[in-house]
C-alpha cells in the first residue's frame, strides 16, 4: 500500500489489449482482461502497491494491510448508477442522491455492477505507465453510460432549459455546455491524450501540431500541453536551484578552507623560523625557502584531494544501492576518472594559492634574525 494523489482511480482501457499487455502483466490465478461493460481490472504499480485512499473511496477502512491482491479477483465491489436513479425530480429541479442513499442504490436492481476480472501489474522494464493505479474499465462501459446519460430525464430537461436544473440558476451558452457535459448529455470530446512511443515521436507530433496552427486564428488553433517537457522543465529548474545552493555552500567551504590552509602554513613558518635561518646560512636562496613551503602545500592539497576522491568512490556503492532499491534506477552516483583528476588538481592549486603569501614571508626573513629566534 502507498500514499498517493490520484483523485479518481477510474480510467478507460484502450481497445487494443496487446498494447496494455506489452506494458503490464496479468497476475493472480484466473486473472484476465475484461471483455464486457460489467467487467473491470485492478491496476497496481510494479511494486504491487496501490494508494491507501483507494480503499477509503471504496469504504474499505479496516485491515487493509491484510488484503491480498488475489482477494479482489472475481469480486463485485462497484456499481454504475444510471442518471434516472441517481437524480430525483422535485418540481422543476433535480436533486442528487445523498451519501445515505448509496447503499440502497447499490442494492437496487437497476444499474451495472462491475466485477474485477484481473489484476494488471506494471512491468519493471517500463519507464512510463499508460494507466495509473486504480480501476480500469472497458470502452463498452463508456458507451453504455454515455447512451444512458443522453436518454436520461435530467439530460433531456437540461437540454430544454436555460437554467441549471440542479441549482435553478440562469446559464449562458458556455455554462450550459458544461452542465450538459457534467450530466453526460454531451459526448463531445474536450481533449485528446496522445502517448508517443519515444521522444523522437513526441517531437514529430509537436512539429505537426505547430504546422497545423500556423496561420490560424486563436479560436481555431489546437492548444496542447507537453507533459514530458513540462515535468522535465520543472525538474530541471529544481535541480538548477539545488545546484546553485550547493555551489554556494561549496564556494564558502573552499574559501574558508583556503584561509585555514594559509593560516596553518603561516603558523608553520613562525614555528620553523630558526630552521629557515639555518637553511639560509648554509647557502639556501630565498626561492629555495619559498619552494619548500610551496611543495608542502602541494603535498597537503594532493593528499586532501586523494582522500576526498577515495571517499567519493567508496560512497558510490551504498548510494547507488539505496537509490536502486527505492527507485529502481542504477548508476546515479558516479565519478568520472577525468573529473576525479581535475578535482585533485584543483585541490593542489587551491592549497598552493593559500600557501603563497606565507611562503613569500618565509623567503624574506633575515637569516641573522631567524637564527636568534627560539
Short mmCIF file of C-alpha atoms in Angstrom, two decimals:
data_model
loop_
_atom_site.label_atom_id
_atom_site.label_comp_id
_atom_site.label_asym_id
_atom_site.label_seq_id
_atom_site.Cartn_x
_atom_site.Cartn_y
_atom_site.Cartn_z
CA UNK A 1 0.00 0.00 0.00
CA UNK A 2 1.19 3.55 -0.64
CA UNK A 3 0.01 7.10 -0.24
CA UNK A 4 -0.85 8.95 -3.44
CA UNK A 5 -2.63 11.84 -5.09
CA UNK A 6 -4.80 10.11 -7.71
CA UNK A 7 -8.26 11.58 -7.04
CA UNK A 8 -10.48 9.36 -9.22
CA UNK A 9 -8.78 5.96 -9.62
CA UNK A 10 -11.05 5.34 -12.64
CA UNK A 11 -9.78 5.20 -16.21
CA UNK A 12 -10.74 3.71 -19.55
CA UNK A 13 -8.83 0.86 -21.14
CA UNK A 14 -7.87 1.15 -24.81
CA UNK A 15 -9.46 -1.36 -27.14
CA UNK A 16 -6.05 -2.80 -28.02
CA UNK A 17 -5.33 -5.37 -25.28
CA UNK A 18 -1.97 -6.23 -26.83
CA UNK A 19 -0.79 -2.67 -26.16
CA UNK A 20 -1.75 -2.91 -22.48
CA UNK A 21 -0.22 -6.37 -22.09
CA UNK A 22 3.03 -5.04 -23.56
CA UNK A 23 3.28 -2.73 -20.53
CA UNK A 24 1.52 -4.80 -17.86
CA UNK A 25 1.44 -8.39 -16.59
CA UNK A 26 -1.75 -10.17 -15.56
CA UNK A 27 -1.11 -11.63 -12.11
CA UNK A 28 -3.10 -13.97 -9.91
CA UNK A 29 -4.88 -17.23 -10.66
CA UNK A 30 -7.77 -16.75 -13.09
CA UNK A 31 -6.72 -13.18 -13.87
CA UNK A 32 -7.84 -11.98 -17.32
CA UNK A 33 -8.64 -8.83 -19.26
CA UNK A 34 -12.24 -7.54 -19.07
CA UNK A 35 -14.44 -8.04 -22.11
CA UNK A 36 -17.90 -6.70 -21.25
CA UNK A 37 -19.30 -3.48 -19.86
CA UNK A 38 -19.73 -5.08 -16.43
CA UNK A 39 -16.07 -6.12 -16.07
CA UNK A 40 -13.05 -4.13 -14.86
CA UNK A 41 -9.42 -4.73 -13.86
CA UNK A 42 -7.46 -3.58 -10.83
CA UNK A 43 -4.25 -1.75 -11.75
CA UNK A 44 -1.23 -1.72 -9.40
CA UNK A 45 2.33 -0.44 -9.76
CA UNK A 46 5.45 -2.56 -10.30
CA UNK A 47 5.88 -2.95 -6.52
CA UNK A 48 2.37 -4.43 -6.01
CA UNK A 49 1.20 -1.19 -4.38
CA UNK A 50 -1.96 0.88 -4.56
CA UNK A 51 -2.93 4.07 -2.74
CA UNK A 52 -4.44 3.82 0.70
CA UNK A 53 -7.01 6.42 -0.38
CA UNK A 54 -8.26 3.94 -2.99
CA UNK A 55 -9.58 1.68 -0.24
CA UNK A 56 -11.09 4.66 1.56
CA UNK A 57 -13.07 5.57 -1.57
CA UNK A 58 -14.37 2.01 -1.63
CA UNK A 59 -15.35 2.34 2.06
CA UNK A 60 -12.77 -0.31 2.99
CA UNK A 61 -11.06 1.06 6.08
CA UNK A 62 -10.30 -1.98 8.25
CA UNK A 63 -7.43 -4.46 7.92
CA UNK A 64 -6.31 -3.03 4.57
CA UNK A 65 -2.79 -4.26 5.25
CA UNK A 66 -4.00 -7.87 5.33
CA UNK A 67 -5.60 -7.91 1.87
CA UNK A 68 -4.02 -9.99 -0.86
CA UNK A 69 -4.25 -8.82 -4.44
CA UNK A 70 -5.86 -12.08 -5.49
CA UNK A 71 -8.67 -11.47 -2.98
CA UNK A 72 -10.19 -8.97 -5.42
CA UNK A 73 -10.35 -11.25 -8.47
CA UNK A 74 -13.96 -12.17 -9.15
CA UNK A 75 -15.30 -9.68 -6.58
CA UNK A 76 -18.06 -7.18 -7.31
CA UNK A 77 -17.39 -4.04 -5.28
CA UNK A 78 -18.55 -1.24 -7.61
CA UNK A 79 -21.75 -0.31 -9.39
CA UNK A 80 -22.62 2.25 -12.06
CA UNK A 81 -25.87 4.04 -11.21
CA UNK A 82 -27.94 5.49 -14.10
CA UNK A 83 -28.90 9.17 -14.05
CA UNK A 84 -32.60 8.45 -13.62
CA UNK A 85 -31.86 6.62 -10.34
CA UNK A 86 -29.17 8.98 -9.08
CA UNK A 87 -31.17 12.19 -9.67
CA UNK A 88 -34.66 12.71 -8.23
CA UNK A 89 -37.03 15.30 -9.63
CA UNK A 90 -38.54 17.85 -7.24
CA UNK A 91 -40.76 20.19 -9.25
CA UNK A 92 -38.61 21.88 -11.89
CA UNK A 93 -35.32 20.95 -10.21
CA UNK A 94 -33.44 17.72 -9.64
CA UNK A 95 -31.63 16.53 -6.51
CA UNK A 96 -28.60 14.24 -6.46
CA UNK A 97 -28.64 11.21 -4.20
CA UNK A 98 -27.22 11.75 -0.71
CA UNK A 99 -24.43 9.51 0.66
CA UNK A 100 -27.02 7.90 2.94
CA UNK A 101 -28.81 6.61 -0.17
CA UNK A 102 -25.75 4.95 -1.74
CA UNK A 103 -26.27 1.56 -0.11
CA UNK A 104 -29.90 1.47 -1.27
CA UNK A 105 -28.83 2.37 -4.82
CA UNK A 106 -26.15 -0.33 -4.77
CA UNK A 107 -28.69 -2.97 -3.67
CA UNK A 108 -31.27 -1.94 -6.27
CA UNK A 109 -31.96 -4.00 -9.40
CA UNK A 110 -31.01 -1.18 -11.80
CA UNK A 111 -27.52 -0.17 -12.75
CA UNK A 112 -24.44 -2.12 -13.79
CA UNK A 113 -22.40 -3.98 -11.19
CA UNK A 114 -18.70 -4.16 -12.01
CA UNK A 115 -16.74 -7.35 -11.43
CA UNK A 116 -12.95 -7.36 -11.16
CA UNK A 117 -11.70 -9.96 -13.63
CA UNK A 118 -7.97 -9.50 -13.21
CA UNK A 119 -5.04 -7.53 -11.85
CA UNK A 120 -2.62 -5.61 -14.03
CA UNK A 121 0.88 -5.01 -12.67
CA UNK A 122 3.27 -2.67 -14.42
CA UNK A 123 6.31 -4.38 -15.89
CA UNK A 124 9.60 -3.48 -14.25
CA UNK A 125 11.30 -2.54 -17.51
CA UNK A 126 8.60 0.01 -18.48
CA UNK A 127 9.70 3.56 -17.74
CA UNK A 128 6.32 5.29 -18.22
CA UNK A 129 2.93 3.76 -17.44
CA UNK A 130 -0.21 4.25 -19.54
CA UNK A 131 -2.53 3.53 -16.59
CA UNK A 132 -2.44 4.79 -13.03
CA UNK A 133 -3.10 2.52 -10.04
CA UNK A 134 -6.85 2.06 -9.59
CA UNK A 135 -9.73 0.64 -11.63
CA UNK A 136 -9.71 0.40 -15.44
CA UNK A 137 -12.94 -0.24 -17.37
CA UNK A 138 -13.79 -1.11 -20.95
CA UNK A 139 -14.94 1.13 -23.80
CA UNK A 140 -18.19 -0.85 -23.75
CA UNK A 141 -18.98 0.58 -20.31
CA UNK A 142 -18.21 4.09 -21.56
CA UNK A 143 -20.58 3.66 -24.50
CA UNK A 144 -23.35 2.28 -22.26
CA UNK A 145 -23.00 5.09 -19.70
CA UNK A 146 -23.00 7.79 -22.38
CA UNK A 147 -26.05 6.30 -24.09
CA UNK A 148 -27.94 6.06 -20.80
CA UNK A 149 -26.97 9.62 -19.81
CA UNK A 150 -28.10 11.10 -23.12
CA UNK A 151 -31.51 9.45 -22.80
CA UNK A 152 -31.96 10.27 -19.12
CA UNK A 153 -34.72 12.55 -17.88
CA UNK A 154 -32.38 15.11 -16.31
CA UNK A 155 -30.33 15.40 -19.53
CA UNK A 156 -33.46 15.99 -21.58
CA UNK A 157 -34.63 18.61 -19.08
CA UNK A 158 -31.27 20.39 -19.14
CA UNK A 159 -31.19 20.49 -22.95
CA UNK A 160 -34.54 22.29 -22.99
CA UNK A 161 -33.81 24.71 -20.16
CA UNK A 162 -31.64 27.84 -19.90
CA UNK A 163 -31.38 27.31 -16.14
CA UNK A 164 -29.30 24.86 -14.17
CA UNK A 165 -31.74 22.04 -13.38
CA UNK A 166 -29.80 21.27 -10.19
CA UNK A 167 -29.42 24.81 -8.79
CA UNK A 168 -32.06 26.79 -10.68
CA UNK A 169 -29.54 29.50 -11.67
CA UNK A 170 -29.50 31.02 -15.20
CA UNK A 171 -26.91 29.64 -17.63
CA UNK A 172 -25.16 31.23 -20.58
CA UNK A 173 -24.23 29.08 -23.58
CA UNK A 174 -20.81 28.08 -22.23
CA UNK A 175 -22.15 27.24 -18.77
CA UNK A 176 -24.97 25.22 -20.33
CA UNK A 177 -22.48 23.24 -22.41
CA UNK A 178 -20.51 22.49 -19.25
CA UNK A 179 -23.68 21.40 -17.46
CA UNK A 180 -24.56 19.03 -20.30
CA UNK A 181 -21.04 17.60 -20.24
CA UNK A 182 -21.27 17.05 -16.48
CA UNK A 183 -24.57 15.18 -16.88
CA UNK A 184 -23.21 13.10 -19.77
CA UNK A 185 -25.74 14.52 -22.23
CA UNK A 186 -22.99 15.91 -24.45
CA UNK A 187 -20.31 13.46 -25.56
CA UNK A 188 -18.24 15.99 -27.48
CA UNK A 189 -14.54 15.34 -26.75
CA UNK A 190 -12.90 18.05 -24.65
CA UNK A 191 -9.37 16.77 -25.17
CA UNK A 192 -7.21 14.03 -26.62
CA UNK A 193 -4.38 12.24 -24.84
CA UNK A 194 -1.50 11.29 -27.13
CA UNK A 195 1.07 8.78 -25.88
CA UNK A 196 4.17 8.80 -28.14
CA UNK A 197 6.38 5.72 -28.04
CA UNK A 198 9.57 7.77 -27.67
CA UNK A 199 10.88 11.35 -27.54
CA UNK A 200 11.55 11.44 -31.27
CA UNK A 201 7.88 10.65 -31.96
CA UNK A 202 6.85 13.31 -29.46
CA UNK A 203 8.88 15.95 -31.26
CA UNK A 204 7.35 14.94 -34.61
CA UNK A 205 3.83 15.25 -33.16
CA UNK A 206 4.60 18.70 -31.77
CA UNK A 207 6.07 19.75 -35.11
CA UNK A 208 2.91 18.58 -36.90
CA UNK A 209 0.65 20.46 -34.45
CA UNK A 210 2.71 23.62 -34.79
CA UNK A 211 2.41 23.45 -38.59
CA UNK A 212 -1.36 22.93 -38.25
CA UNK A 213 -1.67 26.02 -36.03
CA UNK A 214 0.48 28.16 -38.28
CA UNK A 215 -1.57 30.99 -39.79
CA UNK A 216 -4.79 30.11 -37.91
CA UNK A 217 -6.63 32.44 -35.54
CA UNK A 218 -6.50 31.80 -31.82
CA UNK A 219 -10.01 30.33 -31.83
CA UNK A 220 -9.08 27.77 -34.49
CA UNK A 221 -5.72 26.72 -33.09
CA UNK A 222 -5.15 23.48 -31.22
CA UNK A 223 -3.91 24.03 -27.67
CA UNK A 224 -1.65 21.28 -26.42
CA UNK A 225 0.46 20.61 -23.35
CA UNK A 226 3.68 18.62 -23.44
CA UNK A 227 3.63 16.90 -20.06
CA UNK A 228 7.05 15.32 -20.53
CA UNK A 229 8.63 18.68 -21.36
CA UNK A 230 6.75 20.37 -18.52
CA UNK A 231 7.94 17.79 -16.00
CA UNK A 232 11.48 17.97 -17.40
CA UNK A 233 11.42 21.76 -17.15
CA UNK A 234 10.20 21.70 -13.55
CA UNK A 235 12.73 19.02 -12.63
CA UNK A 236 15.50 20.95 -14.38
CA UNK A 237 14.57 24.14 -12.51
CA UNK A 238 14.60 22.30 -9.19
CA UNK A 239 17.94 20.67 -9.98
CA UNK A 240 19.41 24.01 -11.05
CA UNK A 241 18.24 25.60 -7.82
CA UNK A 242 19.73 22.80 -5.74
CA UNK A 243 22.93 23.03 -7.79
CA UNK A 244 23.22 26.78 -7.18
CA UNK A 245 22.65 26.36 -3.45
CA UNK A 246 25.17 23.53 -3.18
CA UNK A 247 27.64 25.50 -5.31
CA UNK A 248 27.27 28.42 -2.91
CA UNK A 249 27.98 26.22 0.10
CA UNK A 250 30.92 24.65 -1.75
CA UNK A 251 32.34 28.08 -2.60
CA UNK A 252 32.06 29.17 1.03
CA UNK A 253 33.71 25.93 2.15
CA UNK A 254 36.57 26.40 -0.34
CA UNK A 255 37.11 30.00 0.78
CA UNK A 256 37.19 29.03 4.46
CA UNK A 257 39.47 26.04 3.81
CA UNK A 258 41.82 28.22 1.72
CA UNK A 259 42.07 30.75 4.55
CA UNK A 260 42.65 27.98 7.09
CA UNK A 261 45.42 26.42 4.95
CA UNK A 262 47.06 29.85 4.70
CA UNK A 263 46.88 30.25 8.47
CA UNK A 264 48.30 26.78 9.06
CA UNK A 265 51.16 27.47 6.63
CA UNK A 266 51.83 30.81 8.35
CA UNK A 267 51.94 29.08 11.75
CA UNK A 268 54.37 26.56 10.27
CA UNK A 269 56.59 29.42 9.06
CA UNK A 270 56.59 31.01 12.54
CA UNK A 271 57.44 27.72 14.26
CA UNK A 272 60.27 26.96 11.82
CA UNK A 273 61.88 30.38 11.79
CA UNK A 274 65.17 29.08 13.19
CA UNK A 275 65.16 26.25 10.61
CA UNK A 276 64.76 28.88 7.89
CA UNK A 277 67.73 30.77 9.33
CA UNK A 278 69.90 27.63 9.29
CA UNK A 279 68.96 26.86 5.68
CA UNK A 280 69.76 30.43 4.64
CA UNK A 281 73.10 30.33 6.49
CA UNK A 282 74.24 27.21 4.61
CA UNK A 283 73.51 28.80 1.26
CA UNK A 284 69.79 28.29 0.57
CA UNK A 285 68.34 31.01 -1.60
CA UNK A 286 65.09 32.84 -0.96
CA UNK A 287 63.34 30.96 -3.74
CA UNK A 288 64.57 27.66 -2.24
CA UNK A 289 62.84 28.52 1.06
CA UNK A 290 59.72 29.50 -0.84
CA UNK A 291 59.79 26.27 -2.80
CA UNK A 292 59.96 24.20 0.40
CA UNK A 293 56.70 25.62 1.72
CA UNK A 294 55.07 25.55 -1.71
CA UNK A 295 55.96 21.87 -2.01
CA UNK A 296 54.45 21.18 1.41
CA UNK A 297 51.19 22.91 0.48
CA UNK A 298 51.07 20.96 -2.79
CA UNK A 299 51.52 17.69 -0.87
CA UNK A 300 48.74 18.72 1.51
CA UNK A 301 46.45 19.53 -1.44
CA UNK A 302 47.28 16.26 -3.20
CA UNK A 303 46.64 14.21 -0.04
CA UNK A 304 43.36 16.00 0.72
CA UNK A 305 42.21 15.60 -2.88
CA UNK A 306 43.01 11.89 -2.94
CA UNK A 307 41.19 11.34 0.36
CA UNK A 308 38.12 13.19 -0.98
CA UNK A 309 38.09 11.28 -4.26
CA UNK A 310 38.63 7.97 -2.47
CA UNK A 311 35.69 8.65 -0.11
CA UNK A 312 33.54 9.61 -3.11
CA UNK A 313 34.26 6.30 -4.83
CA UNK A 314 33.50 4.41 -1.60
CA UNK A 315 30.22 6.28 -1.03
CA UNK A 316 29.06 5.47 -4.58
CA UNK A 317 28.42 1.86 -3.53
CA UNK A 318 25.85 2.46 -0.72
CA UNK A 319 24.28 5.46 -2.50
CA UNK A 320 23.65 3.53 -5.73
CA UNK A 321 22.39 0.52 -3.76
CA UNK A 322 19.87 2.63 -1.81
CA UNK A 323 18.61 4.51 -4.89
CA UNK A 324 18.36 1.27 -6.87
CA UNK A 325 16.24 -0.33 -4.13
CA UNK A 326 13.99 2.71 -3.70
CA UNK A 327 13.57 3.95 -7.27
CA UNK A 328 14.85 1.10 -9.44
CA UNK A 329 17.46 3.38 -11.03
CA UNK A 330 21.06 2.21 -11.11
CA UNK A 331 24.31 4.09 -11.56
CA UNK A 332 23.01 7.50 -10.42
CA UNK A 333 26.11 8.33 -8.38
CA UNK A 334 29.25 8.06 -10.50
CA UNK A 335 32.57 9.90 -10.60
CA UNK A 336 34.40 10.03 -13.91
CA UNK A 337 38.16 9.37 -13.51
CA UNK A 338 38.89 12.53 -15.54
CA UNK A 339 36.72 14.57 -13.20
CA UNK A 340 38.47 12.96 -10.22
CA UNK A 341 41.84 14.02 -11.63
CA UNK A 342 40.56 17.57 -12.15
CA UNK A 343 39.34 17.67 -8.54
CA UNK A 344 42.72 16.53 -7.20
CA UNK A 345 44.49 19.12 -9.39
CA UNK A 346 42.07 21.81 -8.18
CA UNK A 347 42.77 20.88 -4.58
CA UNK A 348 46.52 21.22 -5.17
CA UNK A 349 46.12 24.59 -6.89
CA UNK A 350 43.96 25.95 -4.05
CA UNK A 351 46.45 24.90 -1.37
CA UNK A 352 49.31 26.35 -3.43
CA UNK A 353 47.46 29.69 -3.65
CA UNK A 354 46.69 29.56 0.08
CA UNK A 355 50.36 29.00 0.95
CA UNK A 356 51.79 31.53 -1.46
CA UNK A 357 51.83 34.52 0.92
CA UNK A 358 53.25 32.58 3.94
CA UNK A 359 55.94 31.07 1.71
CA UNK A 360 56.94 34.53 0.48
CA UNK A 361 57.11 35.72 4.09
CA UNK A 362 59.40 32.81 4.93
CA UNK A 363 61.69 33.60 1.99
CA UNK A 364 62.05 37.24 3.04
CA UNK A 365 63.12 36.52 6.63
CA UNK A 366 66.55 37.84 7.64
CA UNK A 367 68.79 34.80 8.34
CA UNK A 368 70.52 36.57 11.28
CA UNK A 369 67.22 37.41 12.95
CA UNK A 370 65.88 33.92 12.16
CA UNK A 371 68.88 32.24 13.84
CA UNK A 372 68.33 34.27 17.01
CA UNK A 373 64.72 33.17 17.32
CA UNK A 374 63.68 30.40 19.74
#
